[in-house]
CSV table of C-alpha atoms and ligand atoms in Angstrom, one decimal:
chain,number,residue,atom,x,y,z
A,266,MET,CA,-80.9,48.1,32.4
A,267,ARG,CA,-83.5,48.6,35.0
A,268,ASP,CA,-84.4,45.2,36.6
A,269,ASP,CA,-83.0,42.2,34.8
A,270,SER,CA,-79.7,42.3,33.0
A,271,GLN,CA,-78.2,40.5,30.1
A,272,ALA,CA,-77.0,37.0,30.7
A,273,SER,CA,-73.3,37.5,30.0
A,274,PRO,CA,-71.2,40.0,32.0
A,275,SER,CA,-68.3,41.5,30.2
A,276,LEU,CA,-64.8,41.3,31.5
A,277,TRP,CA,-65.1,44.9,32.6
A,278,MET,CA,-68.3,44.4,34.5
A,279,ALA,CA,-66.6,41.5,36.3
A,280,THR,CA,-63.5,43.4,37.2
A,281,ALA,CA,-64.7,46.9,38.3
A,282,ASN,CA,-67.5,48.0,40.6
A,283,THR,CA,-69.8,50.6,39.0
A,284,PRO,CA,-70.8,53.3,41.5
A,285,ILE,CA,-74.6,53.2,42.0
A,286,GLN,CA,-76.2,56.6,41.8
A,287,SER,CA,-79.6,57.0,43.4
A,288,ARG,CA,-82.8,57.7,41.5
A,289,LEU,CA,-83.9,61.2,40.8
A,290,LYS,CA,-86.2,61.9,43.8
A,291,GLU,CA,-87.8,65.3,42.9
A,292,SER,CA,-88.3,67.6,40.0
A,293,ILE,CA,-85.4,69.9,39.5
A,294,ARG,CA,-84.1,72.7,37.3
A,295,THR,CA,-80.6,72.6,35.7
A,296,GLU,CA,-78.7,74.2,32.8
A,297,ILE,CA,-77.9,71.0,31.0
A,298,CYS,CA,-79.8,67.7,31.2
A,299,ILE,CA,-77.9,64.7,29.7
A,300,ILE,CA,-79.7,61.3,29.0
A,301,GLY,CA,-77.3,58.4,29.1
A,302,ALA,CA,-74.4,57.7,31.4
A,303,GLY,CA,-72.1,56.1,28.8
A,304,ILE,CA,-68.8,57.6,27.6
A,305,ALA,CA,-70.5,60.2,25.4
A,306,GLY,CA,-72.8,61.4,28.2
A,307,LEU,CA,-70.2,61.5,30.9
A,308,SER,CA,-67.5,63.1,28.8
A,309,THR,CA,-70.0,65.9,27.9
A,310,ALA,CA,-71.0,66.3,31.5
A,311,TYR,CA,-67.4,66.4,32.7
A,312,LEU,CA,-66.2,69.0,30.2
A,313,LEU,CA,-69.3,71.2,30.7
A,314,GLY,CA,-68.9,70.9,34.5
A,315,LEU,CA,-65.3,72.1,34.1
A,316,GLU,CA,-66.7,75.2,32.5
A,317,GLY,CA,-69.0,75.8,35.4
A,318,ARG,CA,-72.2,74.7,33.9
A,319,SER,CA,-74.7,72.9,36.1
A,320,VAL,CA,-75.3,69.4,34.7
A,321,VAL,CA,-77.7,66.5,35.5
A,322,VAL,CA,-77.2,63.1,34.0
A,323,LEU,CA,-80.0,60.6,33.9
A,324,ASP,CA,-79.7,56.9,33.1
A,325,ASP,CA,-82.2,54.1,33.4
A,326,GLY,CA,-79.5,51.7,34.6
A,327,LEU,CA,-76.0,51.9,35.9
A,328,ILE,CA,-73.1,54.1,34.9
A,329,GLY,CA,-71.5,52.5,31.9
A,330,GLY,CA,-74.1,49.7,32.1
A,331,GLY,CA,-74.9,50.0,28.4
A,332,MET,CA,-72.5,49.5,25.5
A,333,THR,CA,-69.6,51.4,27.3
A,334,GLY,CA,-69.5,48.4,29.6
A,335,ARG,CA,-69.3,46.0,26.7
A,336,THR,CA,-66.7,47.7,24.4
A,337,THR,CA,-63.2,46.3,24.0
A,338,ALA,CA,-61.9,49.9,24.5
A,339,HIS,CA,-59.5,50.4,21.6
A,340,LEU,CA,-58.6,54.1,21.5
A,341,THR,CA,-57.5,54.5,18.0
A,342,ASN,CA,-57.2,56.8,15.0
A,343,ALA,CA,-56.9,53.8,12.6
A,344,TYR,CA,-60.3,54.4,11.3
A,345,ASP,CA,-62.1,51.0,11.0
A,346,ASP,CA,-64.2,52.1,8.0
A,347,ARG,CA,-60.8,53.0,6.4
A,348,TYR,CA,-59.6,56.4,5.3
A,349,VAL,CA,-59.9,55.3,1.7
A,350,GLU,CA,-63.6,55.0,2.2
A,351,ILE,CA,-64.0,58.2,4.3
A,352,GLU,CA,-62.1,60.1,1.5
A,353,HIS,CA,-64.4,58.5,-1.1
A,354,LEU,CA,-67.6,59.4,0.7
A,355,HIS,CA,-66.7,62.7,2.3
A,356,GLY,CA,-63.6,64.1,0.6
A,357,GLN,CA,-60.0,64.5,1.5
A,358,GLU,CA,-60.5,67.4,4.0
A,359,ALA,CA,-63.1,65.3,5.8
A,360,ALA,CA,-60.7,62.4,6.1
A,361,ARG,CA,-58.1,64.8,7.5
A,362,LEU,CA,-60.7,66.1,10.1
A,363,THR,CA,-61.6,62.5,11.0
A,364,ALA,CA,-58.0,61.6,11.7
A,365,ASP,CA,-57.6,64.9,13.6
A,366,SER,CA,-60.7,64.3,15.8
A,367,HIS,CA,-59.8,60.7,16.8
A,368,THR,CA,-56.2,61.7,17.5
A,369,ALA,CA,-57.5,64.6,19.7
A,370,ALA,CA,-59.9,62.2,21.5
A,371,ILE,CA,-57.0,59.8,22.4
A,372,ASN,CA,-55.1,62.8,23.7
A,373,LYS,CA,-58.1,64.2,25.6
A,374,VAL,CA,-58.6,60.9,27.4
A,375,GLY,CA,-54.9,60.9,28.3
A,376,GLU,CA,-55.1,64.5,29.6
A,377,ILE,CA,-58.2,63.6,31.7
A,378,VAL,CA,-56.6,60.5,33.1
A,379,THR,CA,-53.6,62.6,34.2
A,380,SER,CA,-55.4,65.6,35.5
A,381,GLU,CA,-58.0,63.6,37.4
A,382,GLU,CA,-55.6,60.9,38.5
A,383,ILE,CA,-57.9,58.2,37.2
A,384,ASP,CA,-56.5,54.7,37.8
A,385,CYS,CA,-57.9,53.0,34.7
A,386,ASP,CA,-54.9,51.1,33.2
A,387,PHE,CA,-54.6,53.8,30.5
A,388,GLU,CA,-51.7,52.8,28.3
A,389,ARG,CA,-50.2,54.2,25.1
A,390,LEU,CA,-49.2,51.6,22.6
A,391,ASP,CA,-49.0,50.9,18.8
A,392,GLY,CA,-51.8,49.6,16.7
A,393,TYR,CA,-51.3,47.1,13.7
A,394,LEU,CA,-53.6,46.7,10.8
A,395,PHE,CA,-52.8,43.4,9.0
A,396,ALA,CA,-54.3,41.7,5.9
A,397,PHE,CA,-57.0,39.1,6.5
A,398,SER,CA,-55.9,37.3,3.3
A,399,PRO,CA,-53.2,37.9,0.7
A,400,ASP,CA,-56.0,39.5,-1.5
A,401,ASP,CA,-56.1,42.4,1.0
A,402,LEU,CA,-52.4,43.4,0.6
A,403,GLU,CA,-53.3,46.0,-2.0
A,404,LEU,CA,-56.0,47.4,0.3
A,405,LEU,CA,-53.2,48.0,2.9
A,406,GLU,CA,-51.2,49.9,0.3
A,407,ASP,CA,-54.1,52.1,-0.6
A,408,GLU,CA,-54.9,52.7,3.1
A,409,LEU,CA,-51.3,53.7,3.8
A,410,LYS,CA,-51.5,56.4,1.2
A,411,ALA,CA,-54.9,57.5,2.4
A,412,THR,CA,-53.8,57.8,6.1
A,413,HIS,CA,-50.8,59.9,4.9
A,414,ARG,CA,-53.2,62.2,2.9
A,415,ALA,CA,-55.3,62.4,6.1
A,416,GLY,CA,-52.3,63.7,8.0
A,417,LEU,CA,-51.2,60.6,9.8
A,418,ILE,CA,-47.8,60.7,8.3
A,419,ASP,CA,-46.1,58.6,11.0
A,420,VAL,CA,-48.1,55.5,10.0
A,421,LYS,CA,-45.6,53.1,8.5
A,422,LYS,CA,-45.8,49.8,6.6
A,423,VAL,CA,-43.9,47.0,8.4
A,424,SER,CA,-43.1,43.4,7.3
A,425,ARG,CA,-45.3,41.9,10.0
A,426,ALA,CA,-47.1,42.8,13.2
A,427,PRO,CA,-44.9,41.9,16.3
A,428,LEU,CA,-46.6,38.6,17.1
A,429,GLU,CA,-44.4,35.6,17.5
A,430,SER,CA,-47.1,32.9,17.4
A,431,PHE,CA,-48.3,33.7,13.9
A,432,ASP,CA,-47.0,35.6,10.9
A,433,THR,CA,-49.5,38.3,10.0
A,434,GLY,CA,-47.7,39.3,6.9
A,435,ALA,CA,-47.4,43.0,6.0
A,436,ALA,CA,-49.0,45.4,8.4
A,437,LEU,CA,-49.5,49.1,8.9
A,438,ARG,CA,-48.2,50.4,12.2
A,439,PHE,CA,-50.2,53.2,13.8
A,440,PRO,CA,-48.1,54.8,16.7
A,441,ARG,CA,-49.5,56.3,19.9
A,442,GLN,CA,-52.8,54.5,20.1
A,443,ALA,CA,-54.2,53.7,23.6
A,444,GLN,CA,-56.3,51.4,25.7
A,445,PHE,CA,-57.9,51.5,29.1
A,446,HIS,CA,-60.4,49.8,31.4
A,447,PRO,CA,-63.6,51.5,30.3
A,448,LEU,CA,-65.5,51.2,33.6
A,449,LYS,CA,-62.6,52.3,35.7
A,450,TYR,CA,-62.4,55.4,33.5
A,451,MET,CA,-66.1,55.9,33.9
A,452,ASN,CA,-65.7,55.7,37.7
A,453,GLY,CA,-63.1,58.4,37.5
A,454,LEU,CA,-65.2,60.7,35.3
A,455,THR,CA,-68.1,60.1,37.8
A,456,ARG,CA,-66.0,61.3,40.7
A,457,ALA,CA,-64.9,64.4,38.8
A,458,ILE,CA,-68.4,65.3,37.7
A,459,LEU,CA,-69.8,65.0,41.3
A,460,ARG,CA,-66.8,67.0,42.6
A,461,ASN,CA,-67.6,69.8,40.1
A,462,GLY,CA,-71.2,70.0,41.4
A,463,GLY,CA,-72.9,67.8,38.7
A,464,ARG,CA,-75.5,65.2,39.5
A,465,ILE,CA,-75.9,61.7,38.1
A,466,CYS,CA,-79.1,59.8,38.7
A,467,GLY,CA,-79.3,56.1,38.0
A,468,GLN,CA,-82.4,53.9,37.6
A,469,THR,CA,-84.1,57.0,36.2
A,470,HIS,CA,-85.9,56.3,32.9
A,471,ALA,CA,-86.5,59.3,30.7
A,472,THR,CA,-89.9,58.9,29.0
A,473,LYS,CA,-90.4,62.2,27.2
A,474,ILE,CA,-87.9,64.7,25.9
A,475,GLU,CA,-89.0,68.2,24.8
A,476,GLY,CA,-86.7,71.0,23.6
A,477,GLY,CA,-87.6,74.7,23.2
A,478,SER,CA,-87.6,77.5,25.7
A,479,ALA,CA,-89.2,75.3,28.3
A,480,ALA,CA,-87.1,72.2,27.7
A,481,ARG,CA,-88.1,69.3,29.9
A,482,VAL,CA,-87.4,65.6,30.4
A,483,GLU,CA,-90.1,63.5,32.1
A,484,THR,CA,-89.3,60.3,33.9
A,485,SER,CA,-91.2,57.1,34.4
A,486,HIS,CA,-91.6,57.5,38.1
A,487,GLY,CA,-92.7,61.2,38.0
A,488,PRO,CA,-90.0,63.8,38.6
A,489,VAL,CA,-89.3,66.2,35.7
A,490,VAL,CA,-86.1,67.9,34.8
A,491,THR,CA,-86.3,71.3,33.2
A,492,SER,CA,-83.2,72.7,31.5
A,493,GLU,CA,-81.8,75.1,29.0
A,494,VAL,CA,-80.3,72.3,26.9
A,495,VAL,CA,-80.9,68.5,26.5
A,496,VAL,CA,-78.3,66.1,25.3
A,497,VAL,CA,-79.4,62.6,24.3
A,498,ALA,CA,-76.4,60.2,24.4
A,499,THR,CA,-78.1,56.9,24.6
A,500,ASN,CA,-76.1,54.9,22.1
A,501,THR,CA,-79.0,55.3,19.7
A,502,PRO,CA,-81.4,58.3,20.3
A,503,ILE,CA,-84.6,57.5,22.1
A,504,ASN,CA,-86.1,60.9,21.1
A,505,ASP,CA,-86.0,60.5,17.4
A,506,ARG,CA,-88.4,58.1,15.6
A,507,VAL,CA,-87.1,58.2,12.0
A,508,ALA,CA,-84.5,60.8,10.9
A,509,ILE,CA,-81.4,59.2,12.4
A,510,HIS,CA,-82.6,55.6,12.3
A,511,THR,CA,-82.7,55.5,8.5
A,512,LYS,CA,-79.1,56.6,8.5
A,513,GLN,CA,-77.5,53.9,10.7
A,514,ALA,CA,-77.8,50.2,11.3
A,515,PRO,CA,-77.4,48.1,14.4
A,516,TYR,CA,-74.8,45.2,14.5
A,517,VAL,CA,-74.0,42.7,17.2
A,518,THR,CA,-70.3,42.0,17.7
A,519,TYR,CA,-68.9,39.1,19.8
A,520,VAL,CA,-66.0,39.0,22.2
A,521,ILE,CA,-64.0,36.5,24.2
A,522,SER,CA,-61.3,36.8,26.7
A,523,VAL,CA,-58.6,34.2,27.4
A,524,LEU,CA,-55.4,34.1,29.4
A,525,VAL,CA,-51.9,34.0,27.7
A,526,PRO,CA,-48.6,33.6,29.5
A,527,LYS,CA,-47.2,37.0,30.4
A,528,GLY,CA,-44.9,38.4,27.7
A,529,SER,CA,-46.0,35.8,25.1
A,530,VAL,CA,-48.0,38.4,23.2
A,531,THR,CA,-46.6,41.9,22.4
A,532,ARG,CA,-48.7,44.6,24.0
A,533,ALA,CA,-50.4,46.5,21.1
A,534,LEU,CA,-53.8,46.8,19.4
A,535,TYR,CA,-54.4,44.5,16.4
A,536,TRP,CA,-57.0,44.5,13.7
A,537,ASP,CA,-57.3,42.5,10.5
A,538,THR,CA,-59.0,43.6,7.3
A,539,GLY,CA,-61.7,40.9,7.3
A,540,ASP,CA,-65.4,41.8,6.9
A,541,PRO,CA,-66.4,41.5,9.6
A,542,TYR,CA,-62.9,42.1,11.0
A,543,HIS,CA,-61.1,40.6,14.0
A,544,TYR,CA,-59.8,43.0,16.7
A,545,LEU,CA,-57.6,42.1,19.6
A,546,ARG,CA,-55.6,43.5,22.5
A,547,LEU,CA,-54.1,42.6,25.8
A,548,GLN,CA,-55.3,43.7,29.2
A,549,GLY,CA,-53.1,43.4,32.3
A,550,ASP,CA,-54.2,40.8,34.8
A,551,GLU,CA,-53.6,40.9,38.5
A,552,ASN,CA,-52.1,37.5,38.2
A,553,ASP,CA,-48.4,38.0,37.5
A,554,ARG,CA,-48.2,34.9,35.3
A,555,TYR,CA,-50.8,35.8,32.7
A,556,ASP,CA,-52.1,38.6,30.6
A,557,VAL,CA,-55.7,38.7,29.4
A,558,LEU,CA,-56.1,38.6,25.6
A,559,ILE,CA,-59.4,40.0,24.4
A,560,VAL,CA,-60.5,39.1,20.9
A,561,GLY,CA,-63.6,40.3,19.0
A,562,GLY,CA,-65.4,39.9,15.7
A,563,GLU,CA,-68.1,37.8,14.0
A,564,ASP,CA,-70.5,40.7,13.7
A,565,HIS,CA,-74.0,40.4,12.2
A,566,LYS,CA,-77.0,42.6,11.9
A,567,THR,CA,-78.9,42.7,15.2
A,568,GLY,CA,-81.9,40.4,15.5
A,569,GLN,CA,-81.2,38.7,12.1
A,570,GLU,CA,-79.2,35.7,13.4
A,571,ASN,CA,-79.5,33.6,16.5
A,572,ASP,CA,-76.2,31.7,16.5
A,573,GLY,CA,-74.1,33.5,19.1
A,574,ASP,CA,-72.8,30.3,20.6
A,575,GLU,CA,-71.4,29.2,17.2
A,576,ARG,CA,-69.9,32.7,16.6
A,577,HIS,CA,-68.2,32.6,20.0
A,578,ALA,CA,-66.9,29.1,19.1
A,579,ARG,CA,-65.5,30.3,15.8
A,580,LEU,CA,-63.8,33.2,17.5
A,581,GLU,CA,-62.3,30.8,20.0
A,582,GLN,CA,-61.0,28.6,17.1
A,583,TRP,CA,-59.6,31.6,15.2
A,584,THR,CA,-57.8,32.7,18.4
A,585,ARG,CA,-56.5,29.2,19.3
A,586,GLU,CA,-55.0,28.8,15.8
A,587,ARG,CA,-53.0,32.0,16.2
A,588,PHE,CA,-52.3,31.8,19.9
A,589,PRO,CA,-51.9,28.1,20.8
A,590,GLN,CA,-50.6,29.2,24.3
A,591,MET,CA,-54.0,30.5,25.3
A,592,THR,CA,-56.1,29.0,28.1
A,593,ASP,CA,-59.7,28.2,28.0
A,594,VAL,CA,-62.1,31.1,27.4
A,595,LYS,CA,-62.8,33.1,30.6
A,596,PHE,CA,-65.5,35.5,29.5
A,597,ARG,CA,-67.8,35.6,26.5
A,598,TRP,CA,-70.0,38.6,25.8
A,599,SER,CA,-71.4,40.7,23.0
A,600,GLY,CA,-72.1,44.3,22.4
A,601,GLN,CA,-74.1,46.3,19.9
A,602,VAL,CA,-72.5,48.7,17.4
A,603,MET,CA,-74.4,51.4,15.5
A,604,GLU,CA,-73.0,51.6,11.9
A,605,PRO,CA,-73.7,54.9,10.1
A,606,VAL,CA,-74.3,54.4,6.4
A,607,ASP,CA,-71.5,56.9,5.6
A,608,GLY,CA,-69.1,55.7,8.3
A,609,LEU,CA,-69.1,58.8,10.6
A,610,ALA,CA,-70.9,59.4,13.9
A,611,PHE,CA,-73.8,61.8,14.3
A,612,ILE,CA,-72.9,64.4,16.9
A,613,GLY,CA,-74.7,67.7,17.1
A,614,ARG,CA,-78.2,69.2,17.0
A,615,ASN,CA,-81.0,66.7,16.6
A,616,PRO,CA,-82.5,66.9,13.1
A,617,LEU,CA,-86.1,68.2,12.9
A,618,ASP,CA,-86.0,69.2,16.6
A,619,ASP,CA,-85.5,72.4,18.6
A,620,ASP,CA,-82.1,74.0,18.5
A,621,ASN,CA,-81.3,73.1,22.1
A,622,VAL,CA,-81.6,69.3,21.7
A,623,TYR,CA,-78.4,67.5,20.9
A,624,ILE,CA,-77.6,63.9,20.1
A,625,ALA,CA,-74.5,61.7,20.0
A,626,THR,CA,-74.8,58.4,18.2
A,627,GLY,CA,-73.3,56.2,15.4
A,628,ASP,CA,-70.3,54.9,17.3
A,629,SER,CA,-69.2,52.9,14.2
A,630,GLY,CA,-67.3,50.5,16.4
A,631,GLN,CA,-65.1,53.3,17.7
A,632,GLY,CA,-67.3,54.3,20.6
A,633,MET,CA,-64.5,55.3,23.0
A,634,THR,CA,-63.1,57.9,20.7
A,635,HIS,CA,-66.4,58.9,19.2
A,636,GLY,CA,-67.8,59.3,22.7
A,637,THR,CA,-64.9,61.6,23.7
A,638,ILE,CA,-65.3,63.6,20.5
A,639,ALA,CA,-68.9,64.0,21.4
A,640,GLY,CA,-67.9,65.5,24.7
A,641,MET,CA,-65.5,68.0,23.1
A,642,LEU,CA,-67.8,68.9,20.2
A,643,LEU,CA,-71.0,69.2,22.1
A,644,THR,CA,-69.3,71.3,24.8
A,645,ASP,CA,-68.2,73.8,22.2
A,646,LEU,CA,-71.6,73.9,20.5
A,647,ILE,CA,-73.5,74.3,23.8
A,648,GLN,CA,-71.0,77.0,24.9
A,649,GLY,CA,-71.5,78.9,21.6
A,650,ARG,CA,-68.0,78.3,20.2
A,651,GLN,CA,-67.1,77.2,16.8
A,652,ASN,CA,-65.7,73.7,16.3
A,653,LYS,CA,-63.9,72.5,13.2
A,654,TRP,CA,-65.6,69.1,13.4
A,655,GLU,CA,-69.2,70.5,13.5
A,656,ASP,CA,-70.0,69.9,9.8
A,657,LEU,CA,-68.2,66.6,9.7
A,658,TYR,CA,-70.4,65.1,12.4
A,659,ASN,CA,-73.6,67.1,11.7
A,660,PRO,CA,-76.5,64.7,12.2
A,661,SER,CA,-78.5,66.4,9.4
A,662,ARG,CA,-75.9,65.7,6.8
A,663,ILE,CA,-76.7,63.6,3.7
A,664,ARG,CA,-73.8,62.5,1.5
A,665,GLY,CA,-74.7,61.6,-2.0
A,666,LYS,CA,-72.1,58.9,-2.3
A,667,ALA,CA,-73.5,57.1,0.7
A,668,LEU,CA,-76.9,56.7,-1.0
A,669,PRO,CA,-76.3,53.1,-2.2
A,670,GLU,CA,-75.5,52.0,1.4
A,671,TYR,CA,-78.4,54.1,2.7
A,672,ALA,CA,-80.8,52.3,0.2
A,673,SER,CA,-79.4,48.9,1.0
A,674,GLU,CA,-79.8,49.2,4.8
A,675,ASN,CA,-83.3,50.6,4.5
A,676,ILE,CA,-84.4,47.9,2.0
A,677,ASN,CA,-83.1,45.4,4.6
A,678,VAL,CA,-85.2,47.1,7.3
A,679,ALA,CA,-88.3,47.0,5.0
A,680,GLU,CA,-87.8,43.3,4.5
A,681,GLN,CA,-88.0,42.7,8.2
A,682,TYR,CA,-91.7,43.7,8.2
A,683,ALA,CA,-92.3,40.4,6.3
A,684,ASP,CA,-92.0,38.7,9.7
A,685,TYR,CA,-95.6,39.7,10.3
A,686,ILE,CA,-96.8,37.0,7.8
A,687,THR,CA,-94.3,34.2,8.5
A,688,ALA,CA,-94.9,31.3,10.9
A,689,GLY,CA,-93.5,31.6,14.4
A,690,ASP,CA,-90.4,29.7,15.8
A,691,VAL,CA,-92.8,27.4,17.7
A,692,ARG,CA,-96.5,26.4,17.3
A,693,SER,CA,-97.3,26.4,21.0
A,694,GLU,CA,-95.7,27.6,24.2
A,695,ALA,CA,-95.2,24.0,25.3
A,696,GLU,CA,-92.4,23.8,22.8
A,697,VAL,CA,-90.4,26.7,24.5
A,698,LYS,CA,-87.7,25.1,26.7
A,699,PRO,CA,-86.8,26.4,30.1
A,700,GLY,CA,-84.4,29.3,30.0
A,701,SER,CA,-85.3,30.3,26.4
A,702,GLY,CA,-87.7,32.3,24.3
A,703,ALA,CA,-89.4,31.9,21.0
A,704,ILE,CA,-91.9,33.7,18.7
A,705,MET,CA,-95.3,32.1,18.4
A,706,ARG,CA,-98.1,33.0,16.0
A,707,ASP,CA,-101.5,33.6,17.6
A,708,GLY,CA,-104.1,34.3,14.9
A,709,ILE,CA,-102.9,37.5,13.2
A,710,SER,CA,-100.6,38.4,16.2
A,711,LYS,CA,-97.0,37.4,16.9
A,712,ILE,CA,-96.3,36.6,20.6
A,713,ALA,CA,-92.9,36.6,22.3
A,714,VAL,CA,-92.9,33.7,24.8
A,715,TYR,CA,-90.2,33.4,27.5
A,716,ARG,CA,-90.0,30.4,29.8
A,717,ASP,CA,-87.7,30.9,32.8
A,718,GLU,CA,-85.5,28.1,34.3
A,719,ALA,CA,-88.3,27.4,36.8
A,720,GLY,CA,-90.8,26.8,34.0
A,721,ASN,CA,-92.8,30.0,34.5
A,722,VAL,CA,-94.0,31.5,31.2
A,723,GLN,CA,-94.2,35.2,30.3
A,724,LYS,CA,-95.9,36.4,27.1
A,725,PHE,CA,-95.5,39.7,25.3
A,726,SER,CA,-96.6,41.2,22.1
A,727,ALA,CA,-93.6,40.6,19.7
A,728,VAL,CA,-94.2,44.0,18.1
A,729,CYS,CA,-91.4,46.5,18.9
A,730,PRO,CA,-92.8,49.7,20.3
A,731,HIS,CA,-90.5,51.8,18.2
A,732,LEU,CA,-91.8,51.3,14.7
A,733,GLY,CA,-93.5,48.0,14.8
A,734,CYS,CA,-91.0,45.3,13.6
A,735,VAL,CA,-91.2,41.8,15.1
A,736,VAL,CA,-88.5,41.1,17.7
A,737,ALA,CA,-86.4,38.0,17.7
A,738,TRP,CA,-85.0,35.9,20.5
A,739,ASN,CA,-81.2,36.1,21.2
A,740,SER,CA,-80.3,32.9,23.0
A,741,THR,CA,-76.8,34.1,23.8
A,742,GLU,CA,-77.7,37.2,25.7
A,743,GLN,CA,-81.2,36.1,26.7
A,744,THR,CA,-82.8,39.2,25.1
A,745,TRP,CA,-85.4,40.1,22.6
A,746,ASP,CA,-83.7,42.0,19.7
A,747,CYS,CA,-85.4,44.1,17.1
A,748,PRO,CA,-84.0,43.5,13.6
A,749,CYS,CA,-85.0,46.9,12.3
A,750,HIS,CA,-83.2,49.6,14.3
A,751,GLY,CA,-81.6,47.5,17.2
A,752,SER,CA,-83.9,48.0,20.2
A,753,ARG,CA,-83.3,45.4,22.8
A,754,PHE,CA,-85.4,44.1,25.6
A,755,SER,CA,-84.7,41.8,28.5
A,756,ALA,CA,-86.2,38.3,28.6
A,757,SER,CA,-89.0,39.8,30.7
A,758,GLY,CA,-89.7,42.5,28.2
A,759,ARG,CA,-87.9,45.5,29.7
A,760,VAL,CA,-86.4,47.9,27.2
A,761,TYR,CA,-82.7,48.4,27.9
A,762,GLN,CA,-81.5,49.7,24.5
A,763,GLY,CA,-83.3,52.2,22.2
A,764,PRO,CA,-84.5,53.6,20.0
A,765,ALA,CA,-87.6,52.0,21.6
A,766,ASN,CA,-88.3,53.8,24.8
A,767,SER,CA,-90.9,51.6,26.4
A,768,ASP,CA,-91.2,47.9,27.3
A,769,LEU,CA,-92.8,45.1,25.2
A,770,SER,CA,-96.5,45.2,26.1
A,771,ALA,CA,-98.1,42.2,27.7
A,772,ALA,CA,-99.8,39.8,25.3
A,773,GLU,CA,-103.5,40.0,25.2
A,774,GLU,CA,-105.1,36.8,26.8
B,69,FES,FE1,-87.3,50.4,15.2
B,69,FES,FE2,-87.8,48.1,16.5
B,69,FES,S1,-86.1,49.4,16.7
B,69,FES,S2,-88.9,49.0,14.9
């Protein structure tokens, strides 16, 4: 985020200060240039810095100011696309490597927290997967067998998750999961990167990324970084127009936090089997009478619904029915999840690009472990070492069994282009209420109209600068969201999430 931020701060943003790094002031040369100061970017920078590589990280906003600051930070090897599905799409060995990599990521975070003495509320605890409805009990049985085949032999079936206020029914217990405060962890990584000689430049927007022997990254305000290697870790790549974006789809997920009396909810991670599923966990509160309960769910495809308030309300109702001891909602926010069509992240060399350009994307709702896996895997690849997860996460992979999902997501994208010929949300800008936005038709053009609380109107072309879909207004976050590949723009048209890498253009008068 460069000038104006989303409307709803997450719990993390409200409870930790993010260190502000100054803008890149002059052109520089470095060994590794990383775009994106989220968990994938900083984990990679930290691990490469430990090996003595010179690293520069660029981000157009704040450290962790993107989706890392909006996650609910479950560190888990209970794969949310299910091991049954990973085994079906990729085979049994791949399911084993998936479990291995997420377990290793949890351990790696624990090691870093200890060695760097990062005060980030890191905590080991169990995770419980329970049935959303009685129809899902068989799914639990199948998943238990698949987790064992994947090597997680200490996963056990229990008669219920340890929640007193409601009976979950049978559940799978995943031991040695973890949680932390993501922004406090990012602050610790930042300190360590700087101590090891790395640089992190905030408010530095990368406009052009080129690999090859003279790899260079240009910025919007002029300075250029030249490097041996470029890593693009921007949630979804801003340097790739098509190859990756046909293989993953953007979803918005909603989160609330409430208070519950201390001790009234057992500390653990919880997930149900719904689609979309609910996920919950506790976070310690400074107040010694209460814990913070964080609950998420109600996902939908980005830019294709505008009913976030109702979704937050449904989440609140779902939570109140199961935790009647809860207080009113303290924070409401949302985040964006990139869902790969075959369930696994894309980490490695950027397809159809030079060999020294790498990407990390496709968090699949498990961004904290996938981001840490990216750090470990990319460090090995850049250092010329073999890594057993390389093929699993290879961004160029195509798995035949994922083709139906691939076709379905891309048909959905193609359908979004029909927005060119539909009527707008409003017929004139006078209909746009203060503090809101709407799409208006103007001849053959679609215009995005935003009226601020003071009544001032800003107008932009509603055409997304990535590949030309028509953006939609998100009244909950006060953003313009692209329904095709998930680019998001502030109310005043500033891009803050790719794959678009430029702002909405001003409407022609
Ligand atoms: Fe691809 Fe908008 S994000 S067209």
